[in-house]
Amino acid sequence: MIHGHVTAWVLALILFFVAMALQSSGKEKGAKIVKMILRVLYLLIIATGVGLIFSLAKISVLYILKAVVGLWIIGLFEMILGRVASKRRTSVFWIQFVIAWALVLYLGFIQLPMSIMNP
């Protein structure tokens, strides 16, 4: 299930940047389709994340923190895409995105024992 969760996140990140590129180039219809696919991936990410949390024997605070930061990133995806569509500033959200992404990668790949890096 970990591989499915990570794969869904990678696909979401790729589709996020594709949607950004389509939105910036003025291709509204293509951007809207990609955003809808991205929202389906959010559901897959949340479902696999919940499955991973419930597969643990003991849930530590760090796992809860990682889940909250993951939801924060999904919210940032939507806020950035919405602000790009309405041609508003996104610099604060990009700073939050970088911080949240670094934190979730640190927790997921280095700190927590249930990861791809820790067999």
mmCIF file with all atom_site columns, C-alpha atoms in Angstrom:
data_model
loop_
_atom_site.group_PDB
_atom_site.id
_atom_site.type_symbol
_atom_site.label_atom_id
_atom_site.label_alt_id
_atom_site.label_comp_id
_atom_site.label_asym_id
_atom_site.label_entity_id
_atom_site.label_seq_id
_atom_site.pdbx_PDB_ins_code
_atom_site.Cartn_x
_atom_site.Cartn_y
_atom_site.Cartn_z
_atom_site.occupancy
_atom_site.B_iso_or_equiv
_atom_site.pdbx_formal_charge
_atom_site.auth_seq_id
_atom_site.auth_comp_id
_atom_site.auth_asym_id
_atom_site.auth_atom_id
_atom_site.pdbx_PDB_model_num
ATOM 1   C CA . MET A 1 1   ? 0.000   0.000  0.000   1.00 0.00 ? 1   MET A CA 1
ATOM 2   C CA . ILE A 1 2   ? 2.960   2.320  0.560   1.00 0.00 ? 2   ILE A CA 1
ATOM 3   C CA . HIS A 1 3   ? 3.932   2.103  -3.099  1.00 0.00 ? 3   HIS A CA 1
ATOM 4   C CA . GLY A 1 4   ? 0.398   2.994  -4.168  1.00 0.00 ? 4   GLY A CA 1
ATOM 5   C CA . HIS A 1 5   ? 0.384   5.978  -1.819  1.00 0.00 ? 5   HIS A CA 1
ATOM 6   C CA . VAL A 1 6   ? 3.736   7.269  -3.062  1.00 0.00 ? 6   VAL A CA 1
ATOM 7   C CA . THR A 1 7   ? 2.753   6.671  -6.699  1.00 0.00 ? 7   THR A CA 1
ATOM 8   C CA . ALA A 1 8   ? -0.475  8.621  -6.216  1.00 0.00 ? 8   ALA A CA 1
ATOM 9   C CA . TRP A 1 9   ? 1.496   11.517 -4.695  1.00 0.00 ? 9   TRP A CA 1
ATOM 10  C CA . VAL A 1 10  ? 3.988   11.538 -7.574  1.00 0.00 ? 10  VAL A CA 1
ATOM 11  C CA . LEU A 1 11  ? 1.168   11.511 -10.139 1.00 0.00 ? 11  LEU A CA 1
ATOM 12  C CA . ALA A 1 12  ? -0.602  14.304 -8.254  1.00 0.00 ? 12  ALA A CA 1
ATOM 13  C CA . LEU A 1 13  ? 2.553   16.404 -8.231  1.00 0.00 ? 13  LEU A CA 1
ATOM 14  C CA . ILE A 1 14  ? 3.056   15.879 -11.969 1.00 0.00 ? 14  ILE A CA 1
ATOM 15  C CA . LEU A 1 15  ? -0.581  16.697 -12.750 1.00 0.00 ? 15  LEU A CA 1
ATOM 16  C CA . PHE A 1 16  ? -0.399  19.763 -10.522 1.00 0.00 ? 16  PHE A CA 1
ATOM 17  C CA . PHE A 1 17  ? 2.438   21.188 -12.608 1.00 0.00 ? 17  PHE A CA 1
ATOM 18  C CA . VAL A 1 18  ? 0.684   20.179 -15.850 1.00 0.00 ? 18  VAL A CA 1
ATOM 19  C CA . ALA A 1 19  ? -2.441  22.031 -14.676 1.00 0.00 ? 19  ALA A CA 1
ATOM 20  C CA . MET A 1 20  ? -0.299  25.048 -13.788 1.00 0.00 ? 20  MET A CA 1
ATOM 21  C CA . ALA A 1 21  ? 1.280   25.042 -17.246 1.00 0.00 ? 21  ALA A CA 1
ATOM 22  C CA . LEU A 1 22  ? -2.078  24.680 -18.999 1.00 0.00 ? 22  LEU A CA 1
ATOM 23  C CA . GLN A 1 23  ? -3.612  27.417 -16.869 1.00 0.00 ? 23  GLN A CA 1
ATOM 24  C CA . SER A 1 24  ? -0.692  29.772 -17.523 1.00 0.00 ? 24  SER A CA 1
ATOM 25  C CA . SER A 1 25  ? -0.814  29.175 -21.269 1.00 0.00 ? 25  SER A CA 1
ATOM 26  C CA . GLY A 1 26  ? -4.536  29.985 -21.412 1.00 0.00 ? 26  GLY A CA 1
ATOM 27  C CA . LYS A 1 27  ? -5.836  26.484 -22.152 1.00 0.00 ? 27  LYS A CA 1
ATOM 28  C CA . GLU A 1 28  ? -8.779  26.581 -19.746 1.00 0.00 ? 28  GLU A CA 1
ATOM 29  C CA . LYS A 1 29  ? -10.540 23.418 -20.927 1.00 0.00 ? 29  LYS A CA 1
ATOM 30  C CA . GLY A 1 30  ? -7.422  21.262 -20.672 1.00 0.00 ? 30  GLY A CA 1
ATOM 31  C CA . ALA A 1 31  ? -6.588  22.712 -17.260 1.00 0.00 ? 31  ALA A CA 1
ATOM 32  C CA . LYS A 1 32  ? -10.105 21.958 -16.026 1.00 0.00 ? 32  LYS A CA 1
ATOM 33  C CA . ILE A 1 33  ? -9.849  18.308 -17.122 1.00 0.00 ? 33  ILE A CA 1
ATOM 34  C CA . VAL A 1 34  ? -6.464  17.892 -15.458 1.00 0.00 ? 34  VAL A CA 1
ATOM 35  C CA . LYS A 1 35  ? -7.798  19.494 -12.263 1.00 0.00 ? 35  LYS A CA 1
ATOM 36  C CA . MET A 1 36  ? -10.680 17.007 -12.169 1.00 0.00 ? 36  MET A CA 1
ATOM 37  C CA . ILE A 1 37  ? -8.276  14.079 -12.554 1.00 0.00 ? 37  ILE A CA 1
ATOM 38  C CA . LEU A 1 38  ? -6.118  15.625 -9.840  1.00 0.00 ? 38  LEU A CA 1
ATOM 39  C CA . ARG A 1 39  ? -9.107  15.746 -7.487  1.00 0.00 ? 39  ARG A CA 1
ATOM 40  C CA . VAL A 1 40  ? -9.729  12.039 -8.042  1.00 0.00 ? 40  VAL A CA 1
ATOM 41  C CA . LEU A 1 41  ? -6.100  11.441 -7.126  1.00 0.00 ? 41  LEU A CA 1
ATOM 42  C CA . TYR A 1 42  ? -6.658  13.395 -3.899  1.00 0.00 ? 42  TYR A CA 1
ATOM 43  C CA . LEU A 1 43  ? -9.295  10.837 -2.946  1.00 0.00 ? 43  LEU A CA 1
ATOM 44  C CA . LEU A 1 44  ? -6.884  7.997  -3.737  1.00 0.00 ? 44  LEU A CA 1
ATOM 45  C CA . ILE A 1 45  ? -4.141  9.663  -1.689  1.00 0.00 ? 45  ILE A CA 1
ATOM 46  C CA . ILE A 1 46  ? -6.437  10.141 1.283   1.00 0.00 ? 46  ILE A CA 1
ATOM 47  C CA . ALA A 1 47  ? -7.786  6.575  1.050   1.00 0.00 ? 47  ALA A CA 1
ATOM 48  C CA . THR A 1 48  ? -4.334  4.979  0.908   1.00 0.00 ? 48  THR A CA 1
ATOM 49  C CA . GLY A 1 49  ? -3.093  7.276  3.674   1.00 0.00 ? 49  GLY A CA 1
ATOM 50  C CA . VAL A 1 50  ? -5.963  6.291  5.951   1.00 0.00 ? 50  VAL A CA 1
ATOM 51  C CA . GLY A 1 51  ? -5.309  2.644  5.093   1.00 0.00 ? 51  GLY A CA 1
ATOM 52  C CA . LEU A 1 52  ? -1.657  3.038  6.019   1.00 0.00 ? 52  LEU A CA 1
ATOM 53  C CA . ILE A 1 53  ? -2.466  4.710  9.321   1.00 0.00 ? 53  ILE A CA 1
ATOM 54  C CA . PHE A 1 54  ? -4.958  2.008  10.293  1.00 0.00 ? 54  PHE A CA 1
ATOM 55  C CA . SER A 1 55  ? -2.482  -0.737 9.387   1.00 0.00 ? 55  SER A CA 1
ATOM 56  C CA . LEU A 1 56  ? -0.172  0.439  12.184  1.00 0.00 ? 56  LEU A CA 1
ATOM 57  C CA . ALA A 1 57  ? -0.174  -1.336 15.525  1.00 0.00 ? 57  ALA A CA 1
ATOM 58  C CA . LYS A 1 58  ? 0.693   1.896  17.345  1.00 0.00 ? 58  LYS A CA 1
ATOM 59  C CA . ILE A 1 59  ? -0.007  5.309  15.859  1.00 0.00 ? 59  ILE A CA 1
ATOM 60  C CA . SER A 1 60  ? 2.535   7.896  16.983  1.00 0.00 ? 60  SER A CA 1
ATOM 61  C CA . VAL A 1 61  ? 2.153   11.654 16.908  1.00 0.00 ? 61  VAL A CA 1
ATOM 62  C CA . LEU A 1 62  ? 4.562   11.878 13.959  1.00 0.00 ? 62  LEU A CA 1
ATOM 63  C CA . TYR A 1 63  ? 2.198   9.822  11.789  1.00 0.00 ? 63  TYR A CA 1
ATOM 64  C CA . ILE A 1 64  ? -0.654  12.157 12.683  1.00 0.00 ? 64  ILE A CA 1
ATOM 65  C CA . LEU A 1 65  ? 1.580   15.153 11.895  1.00 0.00 ? 65  LEU A CA 1
ATOM 66  C CA . LYS A 1 66  ? 2.472   13.648 8.518   1.00 0.00 ? 66  LYS A CA 1
ATOM 67  C CA . ALA A 1 67  ? -1.210  13.093 7.729   1.00 0.00 ? 67  ALA A CA 1
ATOM 68  C CA . VAL A 1 68  ? -2.073  16.687 8.642   1.00 0.00 ? 68  VAL A CA 1
ATOM 69  C CA . VAL A 1 69  ? 0.799   18.054 6.551   1.00 0.00 ? 69  VAL A CA 1
ATOM 70  C CA . GLY A 1 70  ? -0.314  15.855 3.638   1.00 0.00 ? 70  GLY A CA 1
ATOM 71  C CA . LEU A 1 71  ? -3.809  17.350 3.846   1.00 0.00 ? 71  LEU A CA 1
ATOM 72  C CA . TRP A 1 72  ? -2.210  20.796 4.055   1.00 0.00 ? 72  TRP A CA 1
ATOM 73  C CA . ILE A 1 73  ? -0.359  20.090 0.790   1.00 0.00 ? 73  ILE A CA 1
ATOM 74  C CA . ILE A 1 74  ? -3.578  19.015 -0.919  1.00 0.00 ? 74  ILE A CA 1
ATOM 75  C CA . GLY A 1 75  ? -5.166  22.267 0.248   1.00 0.00 ? 75  GLY A CA 1
ATOM 76  C CA . LEU A 1 76  ? -2.198  24.212 -1.084  1.00 0.00 ? 76  LEU A CA 1
ATOM 77  C CA . PHE A 1 77  ? -2.554  22.490 -4.469  1.00 0.00 ? 77  PHE A CA 1
ATOM 78  C CA . GLU A 1 78  ? -6.119  23.779 -4.682  1.00 0.00 ? 78  GLU A CA 1
ATOM 79  C CA . MET A 1 79  ? -5.327  27.268 -3.379  1.00 0.00 ? 79  MET A CA 1
ATOM 80  C CA . ILE A 1 80  ? -2.433  27.749 -5.779  1.00 0.00 ? 80  ILE A CA 1
ATOM 81  C CA . LEU A 1 81  ? -4.423  26.511 -8.769  1.00 0.00 ? 81  LEU A CA 1
ATOM 82  C CA . GLY A 1 82  ? -7.373  28.703 -7.829  1.00 0.00 ? 82  GLY A CA 1
ATOM 83  C CA . ARG A 1 83  ? -5.233  31.800 -7.430  1.00 0.00 ? 83  ARG A CA 1
ATOM 84  C CA . VAL A 1 84  ? -3.386  31.151 -10.699 1.00 0.00 ? 84  VAL A CA 1
ATOM 85  C CA . ALA A 1 85  ? -6.756  30.850 -12.467 1.00 0.00 ? 85  ALA A CA 1
ATOM 86  C CA . SER A 1 86  ? -7.858  34.221 -11.072 1.00 0.00 ? 86  SER A CA 1
ATOM 87  C CA . LYS A 1 87  ? -4.432  35.776 -11.748 1.00 0.00 ? 87  LYS A CA 1
ATOM 88  C CA . ARG A 1 88  ? -3.708  36.591 -8.085  1.00 0.00 ? 88  ARG A CA 1
ATOM 89  C CA . ARG A 1 89  ? -0.406  36.402 -6.183  1.00 0.00 ? 89  ARG A CA 1
ATOM 90  C CA . THR A 1 90  ? 0.678   32.971 -4.993  1.00 0.00 ? 90  THR A CA 1
ATOM 91  C CA . SER A 1 91  ? 4.059   33.644 -3.388  1.00 0.00 ? 91  SER A CA 1
ATOM 92  C CA . VAL A 1 92  ? 2.904   32.988 0.202   1.00 0.00 ? 92  VAL A CA 1
ATOM 93  C CA . PHE A 1 93  ? 1.344   29.699 -0.849  1.00 0.00 ? 93  PHE A CA 1
ATOM 94  C CA . TRP A 1 94  ? 4.492   28.618 -2.697  1.00 0.00 ? 94  TRP A CA 1
ATOM 95  C CA . ILE A 1 95  ? 6.576   29.249 0.426   1.00 0.00 ? 95  ILE A CA 1
ATOM 96  C CA . GLN A 1 96  ? 4.128   27.155 2.454   1.00 0.00 ? 96  GLN A CA 1
ATOM 97  C CA . PHE A 1 97  ? 4.215   24.485 -0.254  1.00 0.00 ? 97  PHE A CA 1
ATOM 98  C CA . VAL A 1 98  ? 8.019   24.170 -0.126  1.00 0.00 ? 98  VAL A CA 1
ATOM 99  C CA . ILE A 1 99  ? 8.036   23.999 3.682   1.00 0.00 ? 99  ILE A CA 1
ATOM 100 C CA . ALA A 1 100 ? 5.202   21.461 3.831   1.00 0.00 ? 100 ALA A CA 1
ATOM 101 C CA . TRP A 1 101 ? 6.707   19.329 1.056   1.00 0.00 ? 101 TRP A CA 1
ATOM 102 C CA . ALA A 1 102 ? 10.106  19.263 2.790   1.00 0.00 ? 102 ALA A CA 1
ATOM 103 C CA . LEU A 1 103 ? 8.463   18.319 6.089   1.00 0.00 ? 103 LEU A CA 1
ATOM 104 C CA . VAL A 1 104 ? 6.390   15.507 4.617   1.00 0.00 ? 104 VAL A CA 1
ATOM 105 C CA . LEU A 1 105 ? 9.387   14.098 2.741   1.00 0.00 ? 105 LEU A CA 1
ATOM 106 C CA . TYR A 1 106 ? 11.503  14.236 5.892   1.00 0.00 ? 106 TYR A CA 1
ATOM 107 C CA . LEU A 1 107 ? 8.843   12.487 7.947   1.00 0.00 ? 107 LEU A CA 1
ATOM 108 C CA . GLY A 1 108 ? 7.947   9.962  5.269   1.00 0.00 ? 108 GLY A CA 1
ATOM 109 C CA . PHE A 1 109 ? 11.380  8.924  4.064   1.00 0.00 ? 109 PHE A CA 1
ATOM 110 C CA . ILE A 1 110 ? 13.758  9.606  6.957   1.00 0.00 ? 110 ILE A CA 1
ATOM 111 C CA . GLN A 1 111 ? 12.047  9.899  10.338  1.00 0.00 ? 111 GLN A CA 1
ATOM 112 C CA . LEU A 1 112 ? 9.210   7.372  10.365  1.00 0.00 ? 112 LEU A CA 1
ATOM 113 C CA . PRO A 1 113 ? 9.937   3.638  10.328  1.00 0.00 ? 113 PRO A CA 1
ATOM 114 C CA . MET A 1 114 ? 7.191   2.696  7.845   1.00 0.00 ? 114 MET A CA 1
ATOM 115 C CA . SER A 1 115 ? 8.621   4.019  4.587   1.00 0.00 ? 115 SER A CA 1
ATOM 116 C CA . ILE A 1 116 ? 10.115  2.860  1.316   1.00 0.00 ? 116 ILE A CA 1
ATOM 117 C CA . MET A 1 117 ? 13.621  3.616  2.611   1.00 0.00 ? 117 MET A CA 1
ATOM 118 C CA . ASN A 1 118 ? 13.218  1.491  5.765   1.00 0.00 ? 118 ASN A CA 1
ATOM 119 C CA . PRO A 1 119 ? 12.472  -2.105 4.763   1.00 0.00 ? 119 PRO A CA 1
#
